[in-house]
Amino acid sequence: MMKTDISTATRRNWRRLRIDGRKRLTKRANKSRSRRRILPAEYLSDPRHAAFLQEVAQRMRKHKSSLRRVILACAERLLAARNILEKTHVREVLKDFAAEPEPFVSELNLPENEWDLLGLLYQSMLPEGRKNANGTYYTPENIAKSMTEAFDFSHGETFLDPCCGSGSFLLALPCPDPERIYGFEKDPVAVFIAKINLLLKYPEIEFTPHILRMNYLASPHTAGARREMRRRLFDYIATNPPWGALPSGFRNSGVISSNESFSRFFVKAWTQLKENGTIRFLFPESLLNVKNHREIRSFLLNETDLRQITLYEEGFSGVSTKFVDVLCRKNAPQGEISFRDSSGLHKIPAGSFRLTDNFSFLSHDDLAILRRMKEMGRYDLAGSVWALGIVTGDNHNKLKKLPEPGFEPIYTGKEIRRYLLLPPNNYLLFDRAGLQQIAPEGFYRAEEKLVYKFISSRPVFAYDNTKSLFLNSANILIPAVPGMSIKTVLAFLNSKLFEFFYTRIFGEVKMLKGNLARLPFPAITPEQDRRFESLVKRILSGDTEEDEILQNEIFQLYALSPEEIAYIRENTGEKRTEPVERT
């Protein structure tokens, strides 16, 4: 029987629809079982050393070597080059690793200017599936140094990395005394590498590296040394924690109800930070606005003195998301937060984050407009009817480019434009039993409905009264906003003002129901409702000039100034124009 990582529900659907799962799985990445190896190019100090890594991989295959033995042999050669291999405190660390060195390593020319050769080697040789499961993506030198270079160790300050990996941050620290440096790590090989890296960094000092093998988020009922470490407080904490969901068995932290690992790591580490201490974490960029991370955003805003967020343009090899560096102090929260990206440093009012529930970087002009909209908002879409487009389970075979007997048009997100639908490019036989996922038919066959692109950086809604079908790249809304007809609701959803609100507050590339449901609709009179509906009817009949009139009337409804209107237009990708007056 084929062993896969698909869900039970997916397997059941494939069986019901007679889909060959083996073919499906060969067409998509299955990272958790991937055996391929990815060179972490961002971790190389010198790109020319990629050839060395390739040679090691070839030798390992030839000799059927274990990675532990190769790493131990490389460690011994590096220690010997520093003339500390035979020192007692070094031999104790080597003895604990419980492995024999691999002989062929003596024939290799080890690179001399890699700042973490052992960590680089370890990452390069680990299969992608294991790296993905354990979060083994180590922090490059330039980032580790930029996050720690301002740490001052002139008065006996101490440092902790609670998931230190091979020791990127430990190597980057401007600390003269290794006795004040601590790291926790659950991977025994990474623990060994981190210890060796510290020994290499401080060759003149006899010390036992404070690197403990432990799962930082596991139960505190461990050996005495580990219990003591959990109670110790530190002046500085910095790390790049694992990203992704924790395995089952981890208890609710009391602060973070989601099972997201990096949130739990931060809240736990916060308890070990001294008053006035500094903590810096690398988070995925999704921290800024994804709903699942709302709790950690709230914690950062309300429990910490959030000082700075830095958005990096680069990423980790094998990981698609960008990342951010968050710096906090253990003080009372301040009024401004610095945001640094490729365009420079910006000062953001903390109130902008509290207004949005996201880390949307809003100016004072943004805040004034958004507050006005929220104050005027009386209704939302929370009580409306929502439905997903159809998931066929096999688009290649079930969708036809030309109509066949019994087939009917089905629209996709590509055919959705503001107000109107382009002609359909696909046809489908509407057979509920043969479709993988489908909403109740009444939603598709409604006399009137709105449809919107699911993947889009701004709201794009169209009107449909043809009872047509839609694929899952489009979703359905049958709105229920008091005092508004469906066409009036459409006018607001397609307005520049609502686009401004959505992109500033949520900033996602998906039109999520939970976000759309929070859009603030004002109370309007019956006369205003008829007016907006009339303008939309003209747009639907092809009079696109009416859209400009509609835009301005919505602006006027919110009593926006000419300057504010110009600002909204400029920040929704529209050229500045003068208001159109109706004669």
XYZ file of C-alpha atoms in Angstrom:
583
model
C 0.000 0.000 0.000
C 1.274 3.440 -0.942
C 2.297 5.521 2.067
C 1.430 9.211 1.685
C 1.049 12.408 3.677
C -2.343 13.356 2.288
C -5.263 13.881 4.628
C -7.951 11.288 5.247
C -10.538 13.556 3.635
C -8.453 13.977 0.483
C -7.826 10.251 0.236
C -11.571 9.609 0.651
C -12.421 12.105 -2.091
C -9.859 10.614 -4.466
C -11.254 7.136 -3.826
C -14.839 8.343 -4.391
C -13.885 10.102 -7.612
C -11.629 7.261 -8.793
C -8.557 9.502 -8.903
C -5.144 7.816 -8.990
C -3.424 9.301 -5.941
C -0.035 7.962 -6.948
C -0.055 10.138 -10.061
C -1.228 13.117 -8.038
C 1.587 12.800 -5.551
C 4.227 12.670 -8.252
C 3.062 16.064 -9.498
C 3.466 18.028 -6.304
C 6.088 18.582 -3.677
C 5.829 16.465 -0.571
C 8.389 18.180 1.614
C 7.919 16.137 4.750
C 9.193 13.034 2.906
C 11.597 14.747 0.544
C 15.062 13.168 0.426
C 16.637 15.853 -1.739
C 19.353 18.066 -0.305
C 19.357 21.834 -0.685
C 22.521 23.918 -0.580
C 21.883 26.866 1.784
C 23.561 29.428 -0.466
C 22.752 32.283 1.931
C 24.836 30.553 4.634
C 28.024 30.337 2.561
C 30.727 32.860 3.423
C 32.333 32.165 0.051
C 30.266 30.786 -2.871
C 33.335 28.908 -4.146
C 33.031 26.552 -1.197
C 29.966 24.930 -2.754
C 32.412 22.654 -4.575
C 33.739 21.418 -1.228
C 30.228 20.485 -0.111
C 29.635 18.598 -3.339
C 32.879 16.678 -2.852
C 31.877 15.717 0.708
C 28.502 14.475 -0.532
C 30.166 12.345 -3.217
C 32.654 10.877 -0.725
C 29.891 10.097 1.741
C 27.954 8.193 -0.909
C 31.073 6.328 -1.971
C 32.106 5.341 1.567
C 28.543 5.039 2.876
C 29.573 7.367 5.680
C 27.411 8.725 8.470
C 27.056 12.475 8.761
C 27.996 12.349 12.446
C 31.362 10.780 11.663
C 32.098 13.346 8.945
C 31.210 16.257 11.225
C 33.363 14.858 14.044
C 36.351 14.458 11.736
C 35.967 18.022 10.438
C 35.619 19.298 14.001
C 38.862 17.607 15.062
C 40.738 19.108 12.126
C 39.433 22.607 12.911
C 40.359 22.251 16.584
C 43.808 20.963 15.689
C 44.343 24.004 13.466
C 43.734 26.172 16.543
C 46.107 24.042 18.639
C 43.407 23.139 21.165
C 42.480 19.599 20.086
C 44.286 17.939 22.997
C 43.128 20.307 25.713
C 41.135 18.576 28.450
C 37.997 20.692 28.197
C 37.948 20.135 24.430
C 38.440 16.365 24.696
C 35.471 16.201 27.079
C 33.209 17.762 24.463
C 34.484 15.390 21.756
C 34.040 12.352 24.001
C 30.392 13.184 24.636
C 29.608 13.025 20.931
C 30.072 9.239 20.937
C 31.257 8.720 17.364
C 34.379 7.773 15.437
C 35.872 10.279 12.953
C 35.507 9.496 9.243
C 38.993 8.756 7.763
C 38.461 10.271 4.294
C 38.039 13.755 5.810
C 41.828 13.868 6.335
C 42.216 13.972 2.549
C 40.007 17.046 2.100
C 41.064 20.677 1.918
C 38.828 22.318 4.497
C 37.741 25.883 3.661
C 39.549 28.313 5.941
C 37.211 31.302 5.946
C 33.766 29.793 6.574
C 32.464 31.250 9.798
C 30.378 28.119 10.581
C 31.758 25.330 8.416
C 30.255 22.552 10.545
C 26.786 24.121 10.541
C 27.005 24.671 6.801
C 28.009 21.058 6.270
C 25.204 19.792 8.499
C 22.531 21.837 6.737
C 23.789 20.867 3.294
C 23.712 17.121 3.996
C 20.353 16.925 5.805
C 17.402 15.784 3.644
C 14.824 18.493 2.952
C 12.106 16.539 4.768
C 14.076 16.450 8.015
C 15.077 20.116 7.725
C 11.458 21.068 7.137
C 10.210 18.994 10.080
C 12.801 20.316 12.526
C 13.065 23.872 11.245
C 16.796 23.417 10.549
C 17.335 26.648 8.641
C 20.244 28.440 10.300
C 20.674 32.204 10.362
C 23.247 33.689 7.952
C 26.218 35.590 9.374
C 25.153 39.061 8.237
C 21.709 38.754 9.832
C 22.970 37.236 13.090
C 25.547 40.007 13.386
C 23.098 42.815 12.596
C 20.715 41.500 15.257
C 23.371 41.291 17.987
C 25.972 43.959 17.198
C 24.356 46.526 19.515
C 24.358 44.186 22.534
C 26.631 45.634 25.241
C 28.505 43.127 27.420
C 30.652 45.644 29.297
C 28.854 45.148 32.633
C 28.606 41.374 32.905
C 25.488 40.970 30.739
C 24.339 37.464 29.788
C 22.850 36.057 26.585
C 20.514 33.182 25.681
C 19.572 31.596 22.382
C 16.739 29.165 23.280
C 16.964 27.249 19.985
C 20.538 27.889 18.979
C 21.065 25.348 16.194
C 24.753 25.288 15.322
C 25.302 28.610 17.097
C 24.888 31.394 14.537
C 23.961 33.982 17.140
C 26.543 32.705 19.612
C 29.271 33.199 17.009
C 28.016 36.694 16.158
C 27.987 38.028 19.731
C 30.468 40.800 20.657
C 30.942 39.129 24.051
C 34.453 38.654 25.516
C 33.462 35.920 27.969
C 31.959 32.583 26.834
C 30.811 31.853 30.392
C 28.046 34.422 29.868
C 26.714 32.781 26.700
C 23.970 30.124 26.863
C 22.158 28.074 24.267
C 19.421 25.434 24.236
C 18.898 23.018 21.379
C 17.108 19.669 21.039
C 19.123 18.310 18.069
C 22.169 16.463 19.521
C 24.308 17.032 16.417
C 23.541 20.753 16.441
C 24.378 20.855 20.171
C 27.781 19.349 19.428
C 28.434 21.789 16.571
C 27.462 24.790 18.719
C 29.862 23.667 21.436
C 32.713 23.221 18.936
C 31.980 26.638 17.434
C 32.304 28.292 20.844
C 35.546 26.432 21.543
C 36.897 27.668 18.202
C 35.764 31.223 18.900
C 37.487 31.365 22.301
C 40.630 29.178 21.834
C 42.568 30.885 24.645
C 39.921 30.282 27.334
C 39.335 26.989 29.152
C 35.601 26.621 29.670
C 32.701 24.226 29.253
C 30.219 25.641 26.704
C 26.799 26.320 28.223
C 24.911 24.520 25.461
C 22.230 22.222 26.813
C 20.392 19.598 24.841
C 16.744 20.236 25.673
C 13.387 20.936 24.064
C 12.702 24.467 25.220
C 8.930 24.140 24.974
C 8.646 20.722 26.620
C 7.651 20.066 30.214
C 9.954 21.764 32.780
C 10.256 18.541 34.807
C 13.749 17.684 33.569
C 17.195 17.199 35.034
C 18.414 19.674 37.633
C 20.698 21.664 35.324
C 17.906 22.095 32.813
C 15.449 23.146 35.517
C 17.954 25.718 36.719
C 18.406 27.061 33.201
C 14.665 27.504 32.805
C 14.612 29.713 35.901
C 17.632 31.855 34.976
C 17.053 35.376 33.600
C 19.092 36.952 30.809
C 19.915 40.465 29.643
C 19.711 39.528 25.961
C 17.794 36.853 24.083
C 17.993 36.416 20.319
C 17.087 33.502 18.087
C 15.622 32.198 14.857
C 12.994 29.746 16.190
C 11.407 26.901 14.239
C 8.420 27.962 12.141
C 5.310 25.842 11.764
C 2.819 23.931 13.857
C 3.976 22.064 16.939
C 3.309 18.323 17.117
C 0.382 17.163 19.194
C 0.959 16.949 22.916
C 2.036 20.534 23.609
C -0.206 22.204 26.133
C -1.846 25.590 25.580
C 0.600 28.243 26.747
C -2.169 30.285 28.397
C -1.286 33.219 26.136
C -1.113 31.656 22.683
C -3.930 29.281 21.815
C -2.661 28.494 18.312
C -0.139 25.699 17.868
C 2.339 27.930 16.032
C 5.829 27.178 17.318
C 7.500 30.571 16.898
C 4.768 32.282 18.961
C 5.224 29.802 21.806
C 9.009 30.231 21.689
C 8.727 33.989 22.024
C 6.275 33.969 24.923
C 8.386 31.384 26.765
C 11.616 33.318 26.149
C 9.954 36.538 27.353
C 9.606 35.003 30.809
C 13.410 34.578 30.955
C 14.242 38.156 29.995
C 15.365 40.558 32.716
C 13.665 43.905 33.255
C 15.075 46.409 30.730
C 16.442 43.451 28.765
C 16.351 43.133 24.976
C 14.893 40.319 22.889
C 15.141 39.868 19.109
C 13.418 37.136 17.119
C 13.270 36.208 13.457
C 9.683 35.552 12.394
C 8.164 34.684 9.000
C 6.722 37.697 7.187
C 3.254 36.220 7.780
C 3.549 37.497 11.360
C 2.631 40.932 10.023
C -0.914 40.222 8.913
C -2.009 36.563 8.931
C -5.034 35.969 11.144
C -3.541 32.904 12.850
C -0.772 35.112 14.309
C -3.093 37.727 15.814
C -2.391 36.589 19.373
C 1.369 37.006 19.142
C 0.893 40.425 17.512
C -1.305 41.406 20.433
C 1.298 40.119 22.893
C 4.068 42.088 21.192
C 1.997 45.279 21.236
C 0.524 45.074 24.699
C 3.050 43.168 26.795
C 6.379 44.325 25.359
C 8.049 47.569 24.421
C 8.100 46.824 20.686
C 10.882 49.000 19.293
C 11.636 47.892 15.747
C 10.564 45.559 12.942
C 12.975 44.890 10.071
C 11.744 43.313 6.843
C 14.412 41.357 4.932
C 14.224 40.926 1.187
C 16.182 37.666 1.146
C 14.960 34.284 2.341
C 16.235 30.859 3.326
C 16.998 28.258 0.653
C 14.066 25.851 0.473
C 11.693 28.285 2.229
C 9.435 30.500 0.129
C 8.502 33.106 2.722
C 10.465 36.228 3.607
C 11.179 37.022 7.234
C 11.160 39.880 9.721
C 13.346 40.685 12.707
C 11.396 41.947 15.734
C 13.185 43.830 18.520
C 11.519 44.379 21.913
C 12.577 45.711 25.309
C 11.159 44.670 28.666
C 9.790 48.110 29.487
C 6.445 49.852 29.282
C 5.241 50.112 25.644
C 6.216 53.279 23.773
C 4.195 55.352 21.316
C 6.239 54.794 18.151
C 7.676 51.752 16.395
C 10.476 51.808 13.831
C 9.947 49.855 10.632
C 12.955 49.209 8.422
C 12.788 47.839 4.888
C 14.724 48.287 1.644
C 13.463 51.873 1.344
C 14.827 52.952 4.714
C 13.674 53.531 8.293
C 10.124 54.683 9.006
C 8.489 55.740 12.263
C 5.059 54.160 12.726
C 2.542 55.203 15.401
C 1.796 52.208 17.630
C -1.861 53.199 17.359
C -1.854 52.113 13.727
C -1.235 48.514 14.789
C -3.932 48.626 17.429
C -6.423 50.000 14.921
C -5.829 47.245 12.397
C -5.106 44.106 14.457
C -2.269 43.686 11.954
C 1.194 45.133 11.657
C 0.062 47.421 8.861
C 2.505 50.293 8.604
C 0.204 53.286 8.534
C 0.968 56.969 8.335
C -0.904 59.660 10.265
C -2.891 60.352 7.065
C -3.831 56.665 6.835
C -4.947 56.627 10.457
C -7.161 59.697 10.073
C -9.028 58.196 7.090
C -9.371 54.717 8.579
C -10.632 56.046 11.897
C -13.251 58.077 10.030
C -14.407 54.978 8.185
C -14.565 52.919 11.386
C -16.496 55.657 13.177
C -19.050 55.826 10.344
C -19.275 52.053 10.029
C -22.644 50.832 11.327
C -22.906 47.511 9.537
C -20.701 44.767 8.147
C -20.962 41.575 6.107
C -20.743 39.153 9.020
C -24.384 38.101 8.666
C -24.269 37.647 4.906
C -24.285 34.395 2.936
C -20.883 33.176 1.757
C -20.096 30.234 -0.482
C -16.993 28.724 -2.039
C -16.609 28.059 -5.718
C -16.660 24.486 -6.970
C -13.661 22.181 -6.475
C -13.894 19.620 -9.266
C -11.056 17.432 -8.024
C -9.862 17.002 -11.617
C -9.958 20.207 -13.668
C -7.945 18.681 -16.485
C -10.634 16.128 -17.317
C -13.812 17.743 -15.998
C -13.462 21.217 -17.553
C -13.980 21.626 -21.298
C -12.958 24.551 -23.451
C -15.955 24.067 -25.757
C -19.521 23.261 -24.684
C -20.669 19.662 -24.927
C -24.169 18.219 -24.431
C -25.287 18.819 -20.847
C -22.359 21.145 -20.057
C -22.837 24.749 -18.905
C -20.502 27.736 -18.516
C -18.408 27.955 -15.368
C -16.513 31.122 -14.497
C -13.136 31.397 -12.790
C -11.431 34.245 -10.974
C -9.756 35.248 -14.249
C -13.092 36.299 -15.732
C -14.052 38.540 -12.791
C -13.686 42.272 -13.352
C -15.036 45.179 -11.346
C -18.853 44.942 -11.737
C -18.800 42.710 -14.822
C -17.879 39.195 -15.895
C -15.823 38.452 -18.991
C -17.081 35.612 -21.226
C -16.381 32.186 -19.668
C -13.511 30.056 -20.942
C -14.633 26.734 -19.444
C -17.653 24.454 -19.362
C -18.672 21.861 -16.781
C -21.167 19.036 -16.455
C -22.899 19.890 -13.169
C -22.911 16.465 -11.520
C -22.739 16.855 -7.735
C -21.698 13.246 -7.162
C -18.651 13.673 -9.379
C -17.374 16.897 -7.843
C -14.969 17.001 -4.922
C -16.366 20.042 -3.084
C -19.455 22.048 -3.807
C -21.717 24.520 -1.979
C -25.490 24.062 -1.890
C -26.763 24.552 -5.428
C -29.116 27.355 -4.360
C -26.143 29.661 -3.797
C -25.001 29.291 -7.410
C -28.576 29.556 -8.698
C -29.484 32.670 -6.682
C -31.452 35.309 -8.595
C -28.735 37.814 -7.714
C -25.297 37.278 -6.242
C -21.905 38.901 -6.053
C -18.736 37.011 -6.947
C -15.165 37.970 -6.183
C -11.627 36.948 -6.989
C -10.112 34.851 -4.231
C -6.495 35.602 -5.175
C -6.206 39.356 -5.432
C -4.402 42.206 -3.683
C -7.595 44.303 -3.737
C -11.337 43.596 -3.671
C -12.699 42.861 -7.162
C -16.437 42.079 -7.185
C -18.794 41.368 -10.079
C -22.574 41.087 -10.292
C -24.255 37.918 -11.559
C -27.959 37.332 -12.219
C -27.523 34.437 -14.655
C -27.473 31.655 -12.015
C -24.040 30.637 -13.258
C -21.466 28.315 -11.748
C -18.079 29.436 -10.424
C -14.835 27.565 -9.878
C -12.973 27.762 -6.563
C -10.761 30.654 -7.729
C -13.942 32.690 -7.256
C -16.196 32.908 -4.218
C -19.818 33.936 -3.762
C -21.372 36.596 -1.556
C -25.083 37.247 -1.086
C -24.904 40.357 1.110
C -27.234 41.353 3.912
C -26.493 44.975 4.827
C -29.465 46.883 6.318
C -30.737 49.617 4.014
C -28.621 48.570 1.038
C -29.559 46.735 -2.127
C -27.133 44.176 -3.512
C -26.013 46.657 -6.187
C -25.330 49.345 -3.574
C -23.211 46.886 -1.606
C -21.368 46.151 -4.854
C -20.666 49.872 -5.272
C -18.990 50.078 -1.862
C -17.004 46.861 -2.333
C -15.606 48.117 -5.650
C -14.926 51.633 -4.392
C -11.441 53.096 -4.097
C -12.251 53.892 -0.480
C -12.927 50.247 0.440
C -9.878 49.178 -1.556
C -7.826 51.633 0.509
C -9.312 50.244 3.732
C -8.737 46.603 2.786
C -5.157 46.995 1.581
C -4.177 49.161 4.546
C -5.850 47.060 7.234
C -5.292 43.535 5.940
C -2.644 43.717 3.221
C -3.086 40.110 2.063
C -3.121 38.688 -1.454
C -6.190 36.595 -0.686
C -9.720 37.850 -0.234
C -10.507 36.112 3.038
C -14.068 35.939 4.299
C -13.025 36.959 7.815
C -11.419 40.143 6.474
C -14.193 41.058 4.056
C -16.760 40.548 6.788
C -15.139 43.371 8.799
C -15.462 46.070 6.117
C -17.354 49.033 7.658
C -20.559 49.962 5.808
C -22.267 53.246 6.744
C -25.950 53.836 7.376
C -27.526 55.470 4.309
C -30.946 56.828 3.479
C -33.366 55.117 1.060
C -32.719 57.968 -1.391
C -28.975 57.331 -1.258
C -29.539 53.618 -1.750
C -31.617 54.263 -4.868
C -28.999 56.682 -6.149
C -26.124 54.221 -5.750
C -28.179 51.390 -7.247
C -29.037 53.550 -10.250
C -25.375 54.374 -10.893
C -24.400 50.692 -10.674
C -27.132 49.730 -13.136
C -25.689 52.202 -15.636
C -22.202 50.776 -15.133
C -23.546 47.256 -15.681
C -25.175 48.429 -18.910
C -21.797 49.640 -20.177
C -21.673 53.286 -19.086
C -18.264 53.106 -17.377
C -18.061 56.881 -16.932
C -20.618 56.577 -14.165
C -17.991 54.784 -12.068
C -16.082 58.033 -11.534
C -19.247 59.753 -10.345
C -19.960 56.820 -8.036
C -16.453 56.954 -6.578
C -16.790 60.639 -5.730
C -20.219 60.258 -4.173
C -18.872 57.557 -1.851
C -15.952 59.835 -0.941
C -18.414 62.635 -0.160
C -20.529 60.324 1.975
C -17.545 59.990 4.344
C -16.935 63.771 4.276
C -13.395 63.361 2.997
C -11.422 66.447 2.082
C -9.983 66.976 -1.445
C -6.531 66.282 -0.015
C -7.673 63.026 1.553
C -9.373 61.942 -1.676
C -6.217 62.693 -3.649
C -4.190 60.720 -1.100
C -6.491 57.690 -1.428
C -6.336 57.803 -5.207
C -2.558 58.016 -5.226
C -2.278 55.114 -2.809
C -4.615 52.771 -4.659
C -2.663 52.925 -7.904
C -4.908 55.503 -9.522
C -3.651 58.691 -11.120
C -4.735 61.904 -9.473
C -7.835 63.365 -11.128
C -10.181 66.195 -10.413
C -13.621 65.301 -8.994
C -16.311 64.905 -11.647
C -19.403 67.021 -11.209
C -22.698 65.850 -12.603
C -24.566 68.397 -14.678
